[in-house]
């Protein structure tokens, strides 16, 4: 083994929330030589790419931000409870400028491949410009929902109008005025976009494959007194969200819904419904995710809400989810979603009752044997979640093994941040970590801090290599799967279960630990304290 000095101590891939924070810690805290590569022309990641109408965060803004810049927590003023994409992008630009991060980020540069050099213990990283750089550590900050899923609909190339995927909207926006628009999909993205598009367009047709349970976001200005109180309590807030289950100030009702009277639970449901946001999903009765009977009671309330809101009973029935328990798919937050289907210019085409999409034609879409004509088609068809962005990097670990090979039956990771056979690689919010089941910045900060501490430890102990052991990894995979099998989550054909992509092996992608991201943090800290148990250091 030689000890060739790499170009960089670390290469970070991506300049969204996670890449910016990783760069900051490694460069400014550890004093390392770090370079970040970013495909976009500026920082932002998810918030750079997702520019569709209505794009905004679904977590409350006071906790959807970095907590490591305490002064910025005091200074920054969010305009709303759930700010829109441009505002979040402005925030990330501000963070990058304030900490002078851009000088170490190379924009408009995609990582096209990387292989681990076993001789020199470093990664050779290939860039879209043709350059190759070397780094001791390779850290992926590529996001969890960044590999666009454009299903292989027959005939897309024939369509004479314009089409867009929500995750790749043009920077100049799209003018829907006087246009006949199709939206394919009814996930969290479509639920945000459809009401906005319907306000502009001449006509909107929504193609629904699976109906979703939506709850109101209740966006708006936040009471200045509450803003003030939160700013005064940030130390407490940060401690609470870090130790919490979901990285939010939401806590389950410590009771079975089956033990409540109809009046009592109706009161609680109304309270959560009125509060808006994720309360209904993440602060409901504790057996909601475990007992079908409990779940049915909660789902019934939401079904009533849909029937009460949507005027046409036939449309309402189409919008009522049939095949999966409530909460087992990501909760979409809505602003006038159900109300939008009361508009004269909105039509719902439901795969189950009207027939699914057969093909894209020159003039529009054929579904259920019927032709629909459009000027614009919007694909709100989601992502190849979690494993997709990592596989797209074309990484080669020891022996030239690829992620396609080692993940042929679904992801295998240790703690969701390391992969056996891929030394010196860290995956921020990787598969089998809490990631998407939390308020993302909380999960990101936990991973970034842990990785930074780990690299510091390696440096101090003179190690040039760290790798998860296959045993520790397989125990982690078994643990992830055991926990989720105790819940109702596997009953849904969700992207959490890898079920949204044809041919993707069915596997639960995130980690739903018994104590959520708070418990996971403790577990990761214990592993570090035991000298990085489950890893080999050399
Ligand atoms: O994607 P999705 P998304 N034919 O996969 C349908 C996050 N997010 O972009 O349910 C017909 O949820 C698909 O149907 P089905 C959030 O974590 C965050 O909406 O698979 N339809 C579904 O209706 C979210 O969960 C925020 O049967 C097809 C839709 O397309 C994640 O991003 C805001 C199809 C895709 O829904 C992804 O949400 C928005 C096909 N072949 C989103 N393929 C924030 O708060 C797919 N569909 C920051």
Coordinates of C-alpha atoms and ligand atoms in Angstrom, one line a residue:
X1 CA 0.0 0.0 0.0
X2 CA 1.4 3.4 -1.0
X3 CA 0.4 6.7 0.5
X4 CA 0.0 8.9 -2.5
X5 CA -1.3 12.3 -1.5
X6 CA -4.7 13.0 -3.0
X7 CA -5.7 16.3 -4.6
X8 CA -8.3 16.8 -1.8
X9 CA -8.9 15.5 1.6
X10 CA -12.5 15.2 0.7
X11 CA -14.8 15.6 -2.3
X12 CA -18.4 16.5 -1.6
X13 CA -21.0 15.8 -4.3
X14 CA -23.8 18.3 -4.3
X15 CA -24.3 21.8 -2.9
X16 CA -27.8 21.7 -1.3
X17 CA -28.5 21.7 2.4
X18 CA -26.2 18.7 3.1
X19 CA -23.3 19.7 0.7
X20 CA -23.1 23.2 2.1
X21 CA -23.0 22.1 5.7
X22 CA -20.5 19.3 4.9
X23 CA -18.2 21.7 3.1
X24 CA -18.4 24.2 6.0
X25 CA -17.5 21.7 8.7
X26 CA -14.7 20.0 6.9
X27 CA -13.1 23.2 5.6
X28 CA -13.7 25.6 8.5
X29 CA -13.7 23.3 11.5
X30 CA -11.2 20.6 10.5
X31 CA -9.2 22.8 8.1
X32 CA -9.3 20.2 5.3
X33 CA -8.8 20.7 1.6
X34 CA -12.3 20.2 0.3
X35 CA -13.9 20.6 -3.1
X36 CA -17.6 20.3 -3.8
X37 CA -19.1 19.6 -7.2
X38 CA -22.6 20.7 -8.2
X39 CA -24.5 20.0 -11.4
X40 CA -26.6 23.2 -11.1
X41 CA -25.3 26.7 -11.7
X42 CA -25.6 27.7 -8.1
X43 CA -26.3 26.2 -4.7
X44 CA -29.7 24.8 -3.5
X45 CA -30.0 21.2 -4.6
X46 CA -33.6 20.2 -4.3
X47 CA -34.5 23.9 -4.0
X48 CA -32.6 24.8 -7.1
X49 CA -34.2 22.1 -9.3
X50 CA -37.8 21.9 -8.0
X51 CA -39.4 25.1 -9.4
X52 CA -42.9 23.9 -10.2
X53 CA -45.8 26.2 -9.4
X54 CA -46.6 25.9 -5.7
X55 CA -43.3 24.4 -4.6
X56 CA -42.8 25.1 -1.0
X57 CA -41.5 23.2 2.0
X58 CA -43.9 21.0 4.1
X59 CA -42.0 21.5 7.4
X60 CA -42.5 24.6 9.4
X61 CA -39.9 27.2 8.4
X62 CA -38.6 27.9 11.9
X63 CA -37.1 24.4 11.9
X64 CA -36.6 24.0 8.2
X65 CA -33.2 25.6 8.3
X66 CA -29.6 25.2 9.6
X67 CA -29.3 25.2 13.3
X68 CA -25.5 25.5 13.4
X69 CA -25.5 29.3 12.6
X70 CA -27.1 30.6 15.8
X71 CA -26.8 34.2 14.8
X72 CA -28.6 33.4 11.5
X73 CA -31.4 31.7 13.4
X74 CA -32.0 35.1 15.1
X75 CA -31.5 37.2 12.0
X76 CA -33.4 35.4 9.3
X77 CA -37.1 36.2 8.9
X78 CA -39.2 33.7 7.0
X79 CA -42.2 35.3 5.3
X80 CA -44.6 32.4 5.9
X81 CA -45.1 29.2 7.8
X82 CA -44.1 27.2 4.6
X83 CA -41.9 29.4 2.4
X84 CA -41.9 29.0 -1.3
X85 CA -39.0 27.6 -3.3
X86 CA -37.5 31.0 -4.3
X87 CA -37.3 32.0 -0.7
X88 CA -35.6 28.8 0.5
X89 CA -33.2 29.1 -2.4
X90 CA -32.5 32.7 -1.3
X91 CA -31.8 31.4 2.2
X92 CA -29.3 28.9 0.9
X93 CA -27.6 31.5 -1.3
X94 CA -27.3 33.7 1.7
X95 CA -25.7 30.9 3.8
X96 CA -23.3 30.2 1.0
X97 CA -22.3 33.9 0.7
X98 CA -22.2 34.5 4.4
X99 CA -19.8 31.6 4.9
X100 CA -17.9 32.1 1.7
X101 CA -18.6 28.6 0.5
X102 CA -18.9 29.2 -3.2
X103 CA -15.1 29.5 -3.7
X104 CA -14.8 25.8 -3.0
X105 CA -17.7 24.7 -5.1
X106 CA -17.4 24.0 -8.8
X107 CA -20.8 24.5 -10.4
X108 CA -22.1 23.2 -13.7
X109 CA -20.1 20.0 -13.0
X110 CA -21.6 16.6 -12.7
X111 CA -19.7 13.7 -11.2
X112 CA -19.9 11.0 -13.9
X113 CA -18.1 8.2 -12.0
X114 CA -15.7 7.4 -9.3
X115 CA -13.7 4.4 -8.3
X116 CA -11.9 3.5 -5.2
X117 CA -8.1 3.0 -5.5
X118 CA -7.2 0.2 -3.1
X119 CA -3.5 0.8 -3.5
X120 CA -3.6 4.4 -2.5
X121 CA -6.8 4.5 -0.4
X122 CA -8.4 7.3 -2.3
X123 CA -11.2 7.9 -4.7
X124 CA -10.7 8.9 -8.3
X125 CA -13.6 11.1 -9.2
X126 CA -14.5 11.8 -12.8
X127 CA -16.2 15.0 -13.8
X128 CA -18.4 16.0 -16.7
X129 CA -15.8 18.4 -18.0
X130 CA -13.4 15.4 -18.5
X131 CA -11.2 16.1 -15.5
X132 CA -10.4 13.5 -12.9
X133 CA -9.5 14.4 -9.3
X134 CA -8.5 12.3 -6.3
X135 CA -9.8 12.5 -2.8
X136 CA -9.2 10.6 0.4
X137 CA -12.9 10.7 1.2
X138 CA -15.9 10.9 -1.0
X139 CA -19.1 12.3 0.5
X140 CA -22.4 12.1 -1.4
X141 CA -24.7 15.0 -0.7
X142 CA -26.9 14.2 -3.6
X143 CA -30.3 14.3 -1.9
X144 CA -32.8 11.6 -1.6
X145 CA -35.4 12.7 -4.1
X146 CA -33.2 14.0 -6.9
X147 CA -33.2 11.3 -9.6
X148 CA -36.2 12.2 -11.8
X149 CA -38.7 9.4 -12.5
X150 CA -40.0 9.9 -16.0
X151 CA -42.0 6.7 -16.6
X152 CA -41.5 5.1 -20.0
X153 CA -44.9 6.1 -21.4
X154 CA -45.2 5.1 -25.0
X155 CA -45.2 8.0 -27.5
X156 CA -43.7 10.9 -25.5
X157 CA -41.5 11.8 -28.4
X158 CA -44.6 12.2 -30.6
X159 CA -46.3 14.8 -28.5
X160 CA -46.4 18.1 -30.4
X161 CA -47.1 20.3 -27.3
X162 CA -44.6 21.0 -24.5
X163 CA -44.0 18.8 -21.6
X164 CA -42.1 19.2 -18.3
X165 CA -41.2 17.1 -15.3
X166 CA -41.9 19.0 -12.0
X167 CA -38.3 18.4 -10.8
X168 CA -36.8 20.0 -13.9
X169 CA -39.0 23.1 -14.6
X170 CA -37.4 25.8 -16.7
X171 CA -35.8 28.6 -14.7
X172 CA -37.9 31.1 -16.6
X173 CA -41.1 29.4 -15.5
X174 CA -44.0 28.1 -17.6
X175 CA -47.0 30.3 -18.6
X176 CA -50.1 28.2 -18.4
X177 CA -52.4 31.0 -19.4
X178 CA -55.1 29.9 -21.8
X179 CA -53.5 26.4 -22.1
X180 CA -55.0 23.0 -21.8
X181 CA -52.8 21.2 -19.3
X182 CA -52.5 17.6 -18.2
X183 CA -50.9 16.8 -14.8
X184 CA -49.8 13.2 -14.4
X185 CA -49.5 12.1 -10.7
X186 CA -51.2 13.0 -7.4
X187 CA -48.2 12.8 -5.0
X188 CA -47.1 15.6 -2.7
X189 CA -45.7 17.6 -5.6
X190 CA -48.9 17.4 -7.7
X191 CA -51.0 18.3 -4.7
X192 CA -49.0 21.5 -4.4
X193 CA -48.9 22.2 -8.1
X194 CA -52.5 21.4 -9.3
X195 CA -54.3 24.2 -7.5
X196 CA -51.8 26.7 -8.7
X197 CA -51.9 25.5 -12.3
X198 CA -55.7 25.4 -12.3
X199 CA -55.8 29.1 -11.4
X200 CA -53.9 30.0 -14.5
X201 CA -54.8 27.4 -17.1
X202 CA -57.8 27.2 -19.3
X203 CA -58.3 23.6 -18.4
X204 CA -56.5 21.0 -16.3
X205 CA -56.9 17.3 -16.5
X206 CA -55.4 15.3 -13.6
X207 CA -54.4 11.7 -14.2
X208 CA -54.6 9.9 -10.9
X209 CA -53.2 6.4 -10.5
X210 CA -53.5 6.2 -6.7
X211 CA -55.6 8.6 -4.6
X212 CA -53.8 10.1 -1.6
X213 CA -54.9 11.3 1.8
X214 CA -54.2 15.0 1.9
X215 CA -54.5 17.3 4.9
X216 CA -54.5 21.1 4.9
X217 CA -51.2 22.9 5.2
X218 CA -52.7 26.0 6.7
X219 CA -49.9 28.2 5.3
X220 CA -49.8 31.9 6.1
X221 CA -48.0 34.5 8.1
X222 CA -46.8 33.4 11.5
X223 CA -47.9 35.5 14.4
X224 CA -44.9 37.9 15.2
X225 CA -45.3 37.1 18.9
X226 CA -44.8 33.4 18.2
X227 CA -41.8 34.2 16.0
X228 CA -40.3 36.2 18.9
X229 CA -41.0 33.4 21.4
X230 CA -39.4 30.8 19.1
X231 CA -36.3 32.9 18.6
X232 CA -36.0 33.3 22.3
X233 CA -36.3 29.5 22.7
X234 CA -34.0 28.3 19.9
X235 CA -31.7 26.4 22.2
X236 CA -34.6 24.4 23.5
X237 CA -36.2 23.9 20.1
X238 CA -32.9 22.6 18.6
X239 CA -32.5 20.2 21.5
X240 CA -36.1 19.0 21.2
X241 CA -36.0 18.4 17.4
X242 CA -32.7 16.7 17.6
X243 CA -34.0 14.3 20.2
X244 CA -37.4 13.9 18.6
X245 CA -38.8 11.1 16.5
X246 CA -39.4 13.0 13.3
X247 CA -37.1 16.0 13.7
X248 CA -40.2 18.1 14.4
X249 CA -42.1 19.3 17.5
X250 CA -44.7 16.6 16.9
X251 CA -45.4 13.9 19.4
X252 CA -47.8 10.9 19.2
X253 CA -50.8 10.9 21.6
X254 CA -49.6 8.2 24.0
X255 CA -52.8 6.3 23.8
X256 CA -54.6 3.8 21.5
X257 CA -57.3 5.4 19.4
X258 CA -59.3 2.3 20.0
X259 CA -59.6 3.2 23.7
X260 CA -61.2 6.6 23.0
X261 CA -64.9 7.5 22.7
X262 CA -66.1 8.8 19.3
X263 CA -66.5 12.3 20.8
X264 CA -63.0 12.3 22.3
X265 CA -61.3 11.2 19.1
X266 CA -63.3 13.6 17.0
X267 CA -62.2 16.5 19.2
X268 CA -58.5 15.4 18.8
X269 CA -58.9 14.9 15.0
X270 CA -60.5 18.4 14.7
X271 CA -57.7 19.9 16.7
X272 CA -55.0 18.3 14.5
X273 CA -56.9 19.1 11.3
X274 CA -57.2 22.7 12.4
X275 CA -53.5 23.0 13.3
X276 CA -52.6 21.9 9.8
X277 CA -49.3 20.6 8.6
X278 CA -47.9 17.3 9.7
X279 CA -49.7 17.2 13.1
X280 CA -52.4 14.9 11.7
X281 CA -49.7 12.5 10.4
X282 CA -47.0 12.7 13.1
X283 CA -48.9 13.6 16.2
X284 CA -51.8 11.3 16.0
X285 CA -52.7 8.3 18.2
X286 CA -49.7 6.1 18.7
X287 CA -51.2 3.0 17.2
X288 CA -52.0 4.6 13.9
X289 CA -48.9 3.1 12.1
X290 CA -49.4 -0.3 13.7
X291 CA -53.0 -1.4 13.9
X292 CA -55.2 -1.5 10.8
X293 CA -58.3 -1.1 13.0
X294 CA -56.8 2.0 14.6
X295 CA -55.8 3.3 11.2
X296 CA -59.3 2.8 9.8
X297 CA -60.8 5.0 12.4
X298 CA -58.4 7.8 11.5
X299 CA -58.8 7.3 7.8
X300 CA -62.6 7.4 8.1
X301 CA -62.3 11.0 9.4
X302 CA -60.3 12.0 6.4
X303 CA -62.7 10.3 4.0
X304 CA -65.5 12.3 5.5
X305 CA -63.5 15.5 4.9
X306 CA -63.1 14.6 1.3
X307 CA -66.8 13.9 0.8
X308 CA -67.7 17.1 2.6
X309 CA -65.3 19.2 0.4
X310 CA -65.8 17.8 -3.1
X311 CA -69.2 18.7 -4.4
X312 CA -69.6 16.0 -7.1
X313 CA -70.0 12.7 -5.2
X314 CA -68.6 10.7 -8.1
X315 CA -65.4 12.8 -8.1
X316 CA -65.2 12.6 -4.3
X317 CA -65.3 8.8 -4.4
X318 CA -62.4 8.8 -6.9
X319 CA -60.4 11.0 -4.6
X320 CA -60.8 8.6 -1.7
X321 CA -57.9 6.3 -1.2
X322 CA -58.8 2.6 -1.4
X323 CA -55.8 0.4 -1.3
X324 CA -53.4 1.6 1.4
X325 CA -53.6 2.5 5.1
X326 CA -53.5 6.2 6.0
X327 CA -50.0 7.6 6.6
X328 CA -48.1 4.8 4.8
X329 CA -47.4 7.1 1.8
X330 CA -45.8 10.5 2.3
X331 CA -48.4 12.9 3.7
X332 CA -49.2 15.6 1.0
X333 CA -50.1 19.0 2.5
X334 CA -52.7 20.8 0.5
X335 CA -53.9 24.3 0.0
X336 CA -57.2 24.0 -1.8
X337 CA -56.4 20.7 -3.4
X338 CA -59.8 19.1 -2.9
X339 CA -61.6 22.4 -3.6
X340 CA -59.8 22.6 -6.9
X341 CA -61.8 19.6 -8.2
X342 CA -65.0 21.7 -7.7
X343 CA -63.8 24.1 -10.4
X344 CA -65.4 23.9 -13.9
X345 CA -62.0 23.8 -15.6
X346 CA -60.7 20.8 -13.7
X347 CA -61.3 17.1 -14.7
X348 CA -60.1 14.0 -12.8
X349 CA -59.2 10.9 -14.8
X350 CA -58.8 8.1 -12.3
X351 CA -57.0 5.0 -13.5
X352 CA -59.2 2.6 -11.5
X353 CA -62.5 3.9 -12.7
X354 CA -61.8 5.7 -16.0
X355 CA -58.8 3.6 -17.2
X356 CA -55.1 4.2 -16.9
X357 CA -52.8 6.0 -19.3
X358 CA -52.1 3.9 -22.4
X359 CA -49.9 6.2 -24.4
X360 CA -48.9 9.8 -25.2
X361 CA -50.2 10.8 -28.6
X362 CA -49.3 13.7 -30.9
X363 CA -52.1 15.8 -29.4
X364 CA -52.2 14.6 -25.9
X365 CA -52.9 11.4 -23.8
X366 CA -54.9 8.3 -24.5
X367 CA -56.3 6.8 -21.3
X368 CA -59.0 4.2 -20.8
X369 CA -59.5 4.1 -24.6
X370 CA -60.3 7.9 -24.8
X371 CA -58.2 10.7 -26.3
X372 CA -57.5 13.9 -24.4
X373 CA -55.9 16.9 -26.1
X374 CA -53.4 19.1 -24.4
X375 CA -51.0 22.0 -25.0
X376 CA -48.8 21.1 -22.0
X377 CA -48.2 17.9 -20.1
X378 CA -46.7 18.1 -16.6
X379 CA -45.2 14.9 -15.3
X380 CA -45.5 15.0 -11.5
X381 CA -44.3 11.4 -11.4
X382 CA -41.7 11.7 -8.7
X383 CA -38.3 10.2 -8.3
X384 CA -36.2 7.0 -8.2
X385 CA -35.9 7.7 -4.5
X386 CA -32.8 7.3 -2.3
X387 CA -30.9 4.6 -4.2
X388 CA -31.4 6.3 -7.6
X389 CA -29.2 9.4 -7.1
X390 CA -26.4 7.2 -5.6
X391 CA -26.5 4.6 -8.5
X392 CA -26.4 7.5 -11.0
X393 CA -22.9 8.4 -9.7
X394 CA -21.5 5.2 -11.2
X395 CA -19.4 4.4 -8.1
X396 CA -17.0 1.5 -8.1
X397 CA -15.9 0.1 -4.8
X398 CA -13.3 -2.5 -4.0
X399 CA -12.8 -5.0 -6.8
X400 CA -14.7 -2.7 -9.2
X401 CA -18.0 -3.6 -7.7
X402 CA -20.9 -1.3 -8.5
X403 CA -24.0 -0.3 -6.5
X404 CA -26.1 -2.1 -9.1
X405 CA -24.4 -5.3 -8.2
X406 CA -24.3 -5.0 -4.4
X407 CA -27.8 -3.6 -4.3
X408 CA -29.4 -6.0 -6.7
X409 CA -32.1 -6.9 -4.2
X410 CA -32.4 -3.4 -2.5
X411 CA -30.0 -1.3 -0.5
X412 CA -27.5 -2.7 1.9
X413 CA -25.8 -0.1 4.0
X414 CA -24.4 0.3 7.5
X415 CA -26.4 3.0 9.3
X416 CA -27.4 4.5 5.9
X417 CA -24.2 6.4 5.8
X418 CA -21.6 3.7 4.8
X419 CA -21.5 0.7 2.4
X420 CA -19.3 -2.4 2.9
X421 CA -16.9 -2.7 -0.1
X422 CA -16.9 1.1 -0.6
X423 CA -14.2 2.4 1.8
X424 CA -13.9 6.1 2.6
X425 CA -17.4 6.8 1.1
X426 CA -20.0 8.5 3.2
X427 CA -23.6 8.9 2.0
X428 CA -25.5 11.8 3.7
X429 CA -29.1 10.8 4.3
X430 CA -28.4 7.6 2.4
X431 CA -30.9 4.7 2.2
X432 CA -31.6 3.0 5.6
X433 CA -31.1 6.2 7.5
X434 CA -34.0 8.3 9.0
X435 CA -33.7 10.9 6.2
X436 CA -37.0 11.3 4.5
X437 CA -39.0 10.3 7.5
X438 CA -37.7 13.4 9.3
X439 CA -37.6 17.1 8.9
X440 CA -34.6 16.8 6.5
X441 CA -32.3 19.5 7.9
X442 CA -32.3 17.6 11.3
X443 CA -31.3 14.3 9.6
X444 CA -28.7 16.1 7.5
X445 CA -27.1 17.9 10.4
X446 CA -26.8 14.7 12.3
X447 CA -25.1 12.9 9.5
X448 CA -22.8 15.8 8.6
X449 CA -21.6 16.2 12.1
X450 CA -21.1 12.5 12.6
X451 CA -19.1 12.2 9.3
X452 CA -17.0 15.3 10.2
X453 CA -16.2 13.8 13.7
X454 CA -15.4 10.5 12.1
X455 CA -13.0 12.0 9.5
X456 CA -11.4 14.0 12.4
X457 CA -10.9 10.8 14.3
X458 CA -9.3 9.1 11.3
X459 CA -6.9 11.9 10.9
X460 CA -6.0 12.0 14.6
X461 CA -5.5 8.2 14.7
X462 CA -3.4 8.2 11.5
X463 CA -6.0 6.1 9.6
X464 CA -6.4 6.5 5.9
X465 CA -9.2 4.1 5.4
X466 CA -12.5 3.2 7.0
X467 CA -15.0 0.7 5.9
X468 CA -18.2 -0.9 7.2
X469 CA -17.9 -4.6 7.9
X470 CA -20.3 -6.9 6.0
X471 CA -21.5 -8.3 9.3
X472 CA -22.4 -5.0 10.8
X473 CA -24.0 -4.0 7.6
X474 CA -26.2 -7.1 7.3
X475 CA -27.3 -6.7 11.0
X476 CA -28.3 -3.2 10.2
X477 CA -30.3 -4.2 7.1
X478 CA -32.0 -6.9 9.1
X479 CA -32.8 -4.4 11.9
X480 CA -34.3 -1.9 9.3
X481 CA -36.5 -4.5 7.8
X482 CA -37.6 -6.0 11.1
X483 CA -38.8 -2.7 12.4
X484 CA -40.7 -1.8 9.3
X485 CA -42.3 -5.2 9.2
X486 CA -44.0 -4.4 12.5
X487 CA -45.8 -1.4 10.9
X488 CA -48.4 -1.0 8.2
X489 CA -45.9 0.7 5.9
X490 CA -45.3 -2.4 3.7
X491 CA -49.0 -2.4 2.8
X492 CA -48.6 0.6 0.5
X493 CA -47.1 0.7 -3.0
X494 CA -45.2 3.8 -2.0
X495 CA -41.8 5.1 -3.1
X496 CA -40.8 4.4 0.5
X497 CA -41.2 0.7 -0.5
X498 CA -39.5 1.3 -3.8
X499 CA -42.8 0.4 -5.5
X500 CA -43.1 3.5 -7.7
X501 CA -40.5 2.3 -10.2
X502 CA -41.1 -0.7 -12.4
X503 CA -38.6 -3.4 -11.8
X504 CA -37.1 -1.7 -8.6
X505 CA -36.7 -4.5 -6.0
X506 CA -39.2 -4.0 -3.3
X507 CA -37.4 -2.8 -0.2
X508 CA -38.2 -0.2 2.4
X509 CA -35.8 2.7 1.7
X510 CA -35.5 4.9 4.9
X511 CA -35.1 3.8 8.5
X512 CA -38.0 3.9 10.9
X513 CA -36.2 3.4 14.1
X514 CA -38.0 2.7 17.4
X515 CA -37.1 6.2 18.6
X516 CA -36.8 7.9 15.2
X517 CA -34.0 10.3 14.4
X518 CA -33.4 11.0 18.1
X519 CA -32.7 7.4 18.9
X520 CA -30.7 6.9 15.7
X521 CA -28.5 9.8 16.7
X522 CA -27.8 8.1 20.1
X523 CA -27.0 4.9 18.3
X524 CA -24.5 6.5 15.9
X525 CA -22.9 8.3 18.8
X526 CA -22.5 5.1 20.7
X527 CA -20.9 3.4 17.7
X528 CA -18.4 6.3 17.5
X529 CA -17.7 6.2 21.2
X530 CA -16.9 2.4 20.9
X531 CA -14.1 3.2 18.4
X532 CA -16.4 3.0 15.4
X533 CA -17.9 -0.3 16.1
X534 CA -18.9 -2.2 12.9
X535 CA -16.2 -0.5 10.9
X536 CA -12.6 -1.4 10.2
X537 CA -10.0 1.3 10.3
X538 CA -6.6 1.0 8.7
Ligands
LIG1 O1 -43.7 12.0 -6.3 P1 -44.6 10.7 -5.8 P2 -43.8 13.5 -5.8 N1 -48.4 6.2 -14.4 O2 -43.8 9.5 -6.2 C1 -47.7 8.9 -10.2 C2 -41.1 15.1 -1.5 N2 -41.8 16.4 -1.7 O3 -42.8 14.3 -6.6 O4 -49.0 6.8 -6.3 C3 -49.3 7.0 -13.7 O5 -45.0 10.9 -4.4 C4 -47.8 8.2 -8.8 O6 -48.8 7.3 -8.7 P3 -48.7 6.1 -7.6 C5 -42.0 14.2 -0.6 O7 -41.2 13.5 0.2 C6 -41.5 17.3 -0.7 O8 -45.2 14.0 -5.7 O9 -47.3 5.6 -7.6 N3 -49.0 7.7 -12.6 C7 -48.0 9.4 -7.9 O10 -49.3 9.8 -7.9 C8 -42.7 13.4 -1.7 O11 -43.2 12.2 -1.2 C9 -42.0 18.5 -0.8 O12 -49.7 5.1 -8.0 C10 -47.7 7.5 -12.2 C11 -47.1 10.5 -8.6 O13 -47.0 10.1 -10.0 C12 -41.6 13.2 -2.7 O14 -41.0 14.5 -2.8 C13 -42.9 18.8 -1.7 C14 -46.7 6.8 -12.9 C15 -45.7 10.6 -8.1 O15 -45.8 10.9 -6.7 C16 -42.1 12.8 -4.0 O16 -43.3 13.5 -4.3 C17 -43.2 17.9 -2.7 C18 -47.1 6.1 -14.0 N4 -46.3 5.3 -14.7 C19 -42.6 16.7 -2.7 N5 -45.6 6.8 -12.2 C20 -41.6 19.4 0.3 O17 -42.2 19.6 1.2 C21 -45.8 7.6 -11.1 N6 -47.1 8.0 -11.1 C22 -40.3 19.9 0.4

